Amino acid sequence: MNTPVLSIQDLSVSFHDQLVVQNLNLRVEKGKTTAIVGESGSGKSVTALAVLGLLPKTAKVTGEIHFENEQLLSLAQRRMRLIRGNKIAMIFQEPMTSLNPVFTVGEQIEDVVRVQKRTSRKASKVKTHQLLEEVGIDERRVHAYPHEFSGGMRQRVMIAMALANEPTLLIADEPTTALDATTARQIVALLIA
């Protein structure tokens, strides 16, 4: 059996003694798509946030989360920041709260590219235009602000940001919810390519 990219063993998450995730076990193989299915409030997003180390301090997390042979729950924040966004990226469910309203979408994508890949400004601009094109947004919209985009376009910007650094693991929390059926098919094809 192949060594998984991500392995979760006996993960439990609780908030103020309220158990949200209980004894979850999961393996994600390289090159494979794995889905967590459940009703609203069943802990899918909490599990994703636990993998990224983004749960609030009030969360009690037990179990093990291994990514490329590192136990994520025991990593220092500095090391976790190097993994998050670079090796593990996430497309969040609500793009309006994930995008900064005072910066253009282009600036936000460029920042992700520049910080994680340590590229020049010119190279990050080129990559930003390429990413916008890949998710079906006219590159001339690079100077627009999030509030000038529809919900579906904001979602595509989040997808572009998540794909910017070609992560080893991409976590998608309902990435096509705000998209029409045709765009959703195109985005799913892009994500699994």
mmCIF file with all atom_site columns, N, CA and C in Angstrom, residues 31 38 81 86 187:
data_model
loop_
_atom_site.group_PDB
_atom_site.id
_atom_site.type_symbol
_atom_site.label_atom_id
_atom_site.label_alt_id
_atom_site.label_comp_id
_atom_site.label_asym_id
_atom_site.label_entity_id
_atom_site.label_seq_id
_atom_site.pdbx_PDB_ins_code
_atom_site.Cartn_x
_atom_site.Cartn_y
_atom_site.Cartn_z
_atom_site.occupancy
_atom_site.B_iso_or_equiv
_atom_site.pdbx_formal_charge
_atom_site.auth_seq_id
_atom_site.auth_comp_id
_atom_site.auth_asym_id
_atom_site.auth_atom_id
_atom_site.pdbx_PDB_model_num
ATOM 1  N N  . GLY A 1 31  ? -2.421  11.799 -5.889  1.00 0.00 ? 31  GLY A N  1
ATOM 2  C CA . GLY A 1 31  ? -3.082  11.686 -7.180  1.00 0.00 ? 31  GLY A CA 1
ATOM 3  C C  . GLY A 1 31  ? -4.532  11.239 -7.113  1.00 0.00 ? 31  GLY A C  1
ATOM 4  N N  . GLY A 1 38  ? -21.322 14.668 4.273   1.00 0.00 ? 38  GLY A N  1
ATOM 5  C CA . GLY A 1 38  ? -22.138 14.702 5.484   1.00 0.00 ? 38  GLY A CA 1
ATOM 6  C C  . GLY A 1 38  ? -23.041 15.905 5.464   1.00 0.00 ? 38  GLY A C  1
ATOM 7  N N  . ARG A 1 81  ? 3.110   27.443 9.168   1.00 0.00 ? 81  ARG A N  1
ATOM 8  C CA . ARG A 1 81  ? 2.910   28.524 8.190   1.00 0.00 ? 81  ARG A CA 1
ATOM 9  C C  . ARG A 1 81  ? 3.631   28.224 6.877   1.00 0.00 ? 81  ARG A C  1
ATOM 10 N N  . ASN A 1 86  ? 1.453   26.680 0.922   1.00 0.00 ? 86  ASN A N  1
ATOM 11 C CA . ASN A 1 86  ? 2.512   26.255 0.009   1.00 0.00 ? 86  ASN A CA 1
ATOM 12 C C  . ASN A 1 86  ? 2.365   24.785 -0.341  1.00 0.00 ? 86  ASN A C  1
ATOM 13 N N  . ILE A 1 187 ? -14.449 24.217 -13.441 1.00 0.00 ? 187 ILE A N  1
ATOM 14 C CA . ILE A 1 187 ? -13.607 24.341 -12.253 1.00 0.00 ? 187 ILE A CA 1
ATOM 15 C C  . ILE A 1 187 ? -13.230 22.967 -11.711 1.00 0.00 ? 187 ILE A C  1
#
